[in-house]
């Protein structure tokens, strides 16, 4: 049994034979314990005050919905779970008991469509923020799944993306996005206007994925290519 250090709150890891741990995502629940045998994950316990112990079982709602490629996951202020169906090009919302509440999205290149959605965040206004990997953009919807706006585009310039992955929001509803192909974290305001790039120069990233904000205001990153979880100082800008 391996006990995960308490400072790695919400770390989600993947273990493969003959390799070291590859971090894939981070969240704001506390990962407490991992039991492994022959480098294969056997048991994962995540504690959160408002969620049931799932014990490694898919909720019945997910089974019935035929979610073909669950990727990112988060919760809204009511405790509902939002799951990105990567292969199904959709976002699915269901109760903690597995009851379907909503599903939106389809495959395509239009502003309201997805091509390989990866991660999802919900801000204080209950807006749903989704990274669209192959469309190199971030798309924002209201709680009912109505498309509000998109931002980004393929490239290396500030405000552009090369396959965005992780996403989170700060207390001002600024949007932080892990720009996987450009190995950086970009910050946008709540309308999608580019603000800045998180300073990662002292410990550069290589293929960042999951993002989260710590209670102390640090940006926590799953740095997949460097096989590490990294914490960065972050100073949010008020709107």
Coordinates of C-alpha atoms in Angstrom, one line a residue:
X1 CA 0.0 0.0 0.0
X2 CA 1.2 3.5 -0.9
X3 CA -0.1 6.5 1.0
X4 CA -0.3 9.6 -1.1
X5 CA 1.1 12.7 0.6
X6 CA -1.6 15.1 1.8
X7 CA -0.2 18.0 -0.2
X8 CA -1.1 16.2 -3.4
X9 CA -4.8 17.0 -3.0
X10 CA -6.9 15.4 -5.7
X11 CA -4.0 14.0 -7.7
X12 CA -5.1 11.5 -10.3
X13 CA -2.4 9.2 -11.5
X14 CA -1.9 6.4 -14.0
X15 CA 0.5 3.5 -13.4
X16 CA 1.9 1.3 -16.2
X17 CA 4.2 -1.7 -16.1
X18 CA 7.9 -0.9 -15.9
X19 CA 7.3 2.9 -15.8
X20 CA 7.1 5.5 -13.2
X21 CA 3.9 7.3 -12.3
X22 CA 2.4 9.4 -15.1
X23 CA 0.2 12.1 -13.7
X24 CA -2.9 12.8 -15.8
X25 CA -5.1 15.2 -13.8
X26 CA -5.7 17.0 -10.6
X27 CA -8.9 18.0 -8.7
X28 CA -10.1 19.5 -5.4
X29 CA -11.0 16.2 -3.7
X30 CA -8.4 14.6 -1.5
X31 CA -6.7 11.4 -2.7
X32 CA -6.1 9.4 0.4
X33 CA -4.9 5.9 -0.5
X34 CA -3.7 3.8 -3.4
X35 CA -3.1 0.1 -3.3
X36 CA -1.1 -1.5 -6.1
X37 CA 0.3 -4.8 -7.1
X38 CA 2.7 -5.4 -10.0
X39 CA 2.4 -1.7 -11.0
X40 CA -1.4 -2.1 -11.7
X41 CA -3.8 0.1 -9.8
X42 CA -6.2 -2.1 -7.8
X43 CA -8.0 0.3 -5.5
X44 CA -8.5 4.1 -5.4
X45 CA -10.3 5.9 -2.6
X46 CA -11.3 9.5 -3.1
X47 CA -13.0 11.3 -0.2
X48 CA -15.3 14.3 -0.6
X49 CA -17.8 15.5 1.9
X50 CA -20.8 15.6 -0.5
X51 CA -20.1 12.6 -2.7
X52 CA -20.8 8.9 -2.0
X53 CA -18.0 6.3 -1.9
X54 CA -18.2 4.9 -5.4
X55 CA -15.7 2.1 -4.6
X56 CA -14.5 1.9 -8.2
X57 CA -18.0 1.2 -9.6
X58 CA -19.5 3.2 -12.5
X59 CA -22.8 4.9 -11.4
X60 CA -25.7 3.2 -13.2
X61 CA -26.4 6.4 -15.1
X62 CA -23.0 6.2 -16.8
X63 CA -23.7 2.6 -17.8
X64 CA -27.1 3.4 -19.3
X65 CA -25.8 6.4 -21.1
X66 CA -23.1 4.4 -22.9
X67 CA -20.4 7.0 -22.2
X68 CA -17.8 5.9 -24.7
X69 CA -14.7 7.7 -23.5
X70 CA -15.0 9.5 -20.1
X71 CA -12.2 12.0 -19.7
X72 CA -12.5 15.1 -17.5
X73 CA -14.9 15.3 -14.5
X74 CA -16.0 18.0 -12.1
X75 CA -18.9 19.0 -9.9
X76 CA -21.2 22.0 -9.9
X77 CA -22.3 24.0 -6.8
X78 CA -25.3 21.6 -6.4
X79 CA -23.1 18.6 -6.2
X80 CA -24.0 17.2 -9.6
X81 CA -21.3 15.5 -11.6
X82 CA -20.2 16.7 -15.1
X83 CA -18.3 14.2 -17.2
X84 CA -16.6 14.8 -20.6
X85 CA -17.4 12.0 -23.0
X86 CA -14.3 12.4 -25.2
X87 CA -15.2 9.9 -27.9
X88 CA -18.9 10.9 -27.8
X89 CA -18.1 14.6 -28.1
X90 CA -20.4 15.5 -25.3
X91 CA -20.7 16.7 -21.7
X92 CA -23.0 14.6 -19.5
X93 CA -24.4 15.9 -16.2
X94 CA -25.9 13.4 -13.7
X95 CA -26.7 13.3 -10.0
X96 CA -24.4 11.6 -7.5
X97 CA -26.9 8.7 -7.7
X98 CA -26.3 8.3 -11.4
X99 CA -29.6 9.9 -12.7
X100 CA -29.2 11.6 -16.0
X101 CA -29.8 15.4 -15.8
X102 CA -28.5 16.7 -19.1
X103 CA -26.3 15.9 -22.1
X104 CA -25.1 18.3 -24.7
X105 CA -22.6 18.4 -27.5
X106 CA -21.9 16.8 -30.9
X107 CA -18.9 16.2 -33.1
X108 CA -17.9 18.9 -35.5
X109 CA -16.0 22.2 -36.0
X110 CA -18.8 24.6 -35.3
X111 CA -18.6 26.9 -32.3
X112 CA -21.0 24.7 -30.2
X113 CA -19.4 21.4 -31.3
X114 CA -16.5 19.3 -30.1
X115 CA -13.6 17.4 -31.6
X116 CA -12.0 15.5 -28.7
X117 CA -13.2 17.4 -25.6
X118 CA -10.9 16.7 -22.7
X119 CA -11.5 18.6 -19.4
X120 CA -14.3 20.6 -17.8
X121 CA -14.7 23.2 -15.1
X122 CA -17.6 25.0 -13.6
X123 CA -17.3 28.7 -12.5
X124 CA -19.2 30.6 -9.8
X125 CA -21.9 31.5 -12.4
X126 CA -22.4 27.8 -13.1
X127 CA -21.0 28.3 -16.6
X128 CA -19.5 25.1 -18.0
X129 CA -16.0 25.5 -19.5
X130 CA -14.7 22.7 -21.8
X131 CA -11.3 22.3 -23.5
X132 CA -11.7 21.2 -27.1
X133 CA -8.5 19.3 -27.9
X134 CA -8.6 18.9 -31.7
X135 CA -10.4 22.2 -32.4
X136 CA -7.7 24.0 -30.3
X137 CA -10.2 26.0 -28.4
X138 CA -12.1 26.5 -25.2
X139 CA -15.9 26.6 -25.2
X140 CA -18.2 28.0 -22.6
X141 CA -21.8 27.0 -22.1
X142 CA -24.5 27.9 -19.6
X143 CA -25.8 25.3 -17.1
X144 CA -28.4 24.2 -19.7
X145 CA -25.8 23.5 -22.3
X146 CA -26.4 26.6 -24.4
X147 CA -23.2 27.8 -26.1
X148 CA -22.2 31.2 -24.9
X149 CA -18.8 31.8 -26.5
X150 CA -15.5 30.2 -27.6
X151 CA -11.9 31.4 -27.7
X152 CA -8.5 30.2 -28.8
X153 CA -7.5 28.8 -32.2
X154 CA -4.5 26.8 -33.4
X155 CA -1.1 28.4 -32.9
X156 CA 1.7 29.5 -30.6
X157 CA 0.8 33.1 -30.1
X158 CA -0.6 34.3 -26.8
X159 CA -4.3 33.3 -26.6
X160 CA -3.8 30.5 -29.1
X161 CA -3.6 26.7 -28.3
X162 CA -1.9 23.6 -29.6
X163 CA -4.3 21.0 -28.1
X164 CA -5.7 22.4 -24.8
X165 CA -6.2 19.9 -22.0
X166 CA -6.7 20.9 -18.3
X167 CA -8.9 23.8 -17.2
X168 CA -9.8 25.4 -14.0
X169 CA -11.2 28.8 -12.8
X170 CA -10.1 31.2 -10.0
X171 CA -12.2 33.2 -7.5
X172 CA -12.7 35.9 -10.1
X173 CA -13.9 33.4 -12.7
X174 CA -10.7 33.9 -14.7
X175 CA -10.1 30.7 -16.8
X176 CA -6.7 28.9 -16.6
X177 CA -6.0 26.5 -19.5
X178 CA -3.2 23.9 -19.8
X179 CA -1.9 24.3 -23.4
X180 CA -0.6 20.8 -23.9
X181 CA 1.3 21.2 -27.2
X182 CA 2.8 24.5 -26.3
X183 CA 3.7 23.3 -22.7
X184 CA 2.3 26.4 -20.9
X185 CA -0.6 27.5 -18.8
X186 CA -2.6 30.5 -20.1
X187 CA -4.9 32.8 -18.2
X188 CA -8.1 34.4 -19.7
X189 CA -10.8 36.6 -18.1
X190 CA -14.4 35.4 -17.9
X191 CA -15.1 36.6 -21.4
X192 CA -12.2 34.7 -23.0
X193 CA -9.8 37.6 -23.3
X194 CA -6.2 36.6 -22.9
X195 CA -4.6 38.0 -19.8
X196 CA -1.2 36.3 -19.1
X197 CA 0.8 33.1 -19.0
X198 CA 1.7 31.5 -15.7
X199 CA 5.4 31.8 -15.1
X200 CA 6.8 28.3 -15.2
X201 CA 10.3 29.3 -16.2
X202 CA 12.1 27.9 -13.1
X203 CA 10.6 24.4 -13.7
X204 CA 9.3 24.2 -17.3
X205 CA 6.4 22.0 -18.2
X206 CA 6.3 19.3 -20.8
X207 CA 2.8 18.3 -21.9
X208 CA 0.7 19.6 -19.0
X209 CA -2.7 18.1 -18.5
X210 CA -4.9 18.4 -15.4
X211 CA -5.2 21.7 -13.5
X212 CA -6.5 22.7 -10.1
X213 CA -6.4 25.6 -7.7
X214 CA -5.2 24.9 -4.2
X215 CA -6.9 26.5 -1.1
X216 CA -3.8 28.7 -0.8
X217 CA -4.2 29.9 -4.4
X218 CA -1.4 27.9 -6.1
X219 CA -1.9 26.5 -9.5
X220 CA -1.4 22.7 -9.4
X221 CA -0.5 21.0 -12.6
X222 CA -0.2 17.4 -13.7
X223 CA 3.0 17.7 -15.7
X224 CA 2.7 14.4 -17.7
X225 CA 5.8 14.6 -19.8
X226 CA 8.0 15.3 -16.7
X227 CA 6.2 12.7 -14.6
X228 CA 5.5 15.2 -11.9
X229 CA 2.8 17.2 -10.0
X230 CA 3.9 20.9 -9.8
X231 CA 2.7 23.8 -7.8
X232 CA 3.1 27.4 -9.1
X233 CA 2.5 30.8 -7.5
X234 CA -0.4 32.5 -9.1
X235 CA -1.7 36.1 -8.6
X236 CA -5.2 36.4 -10.0
X237 CA -6.4 39.6 -11.6
X238 CA -9.8 40.9 -10.6
X239 CA -12.2 41.8 -13.4

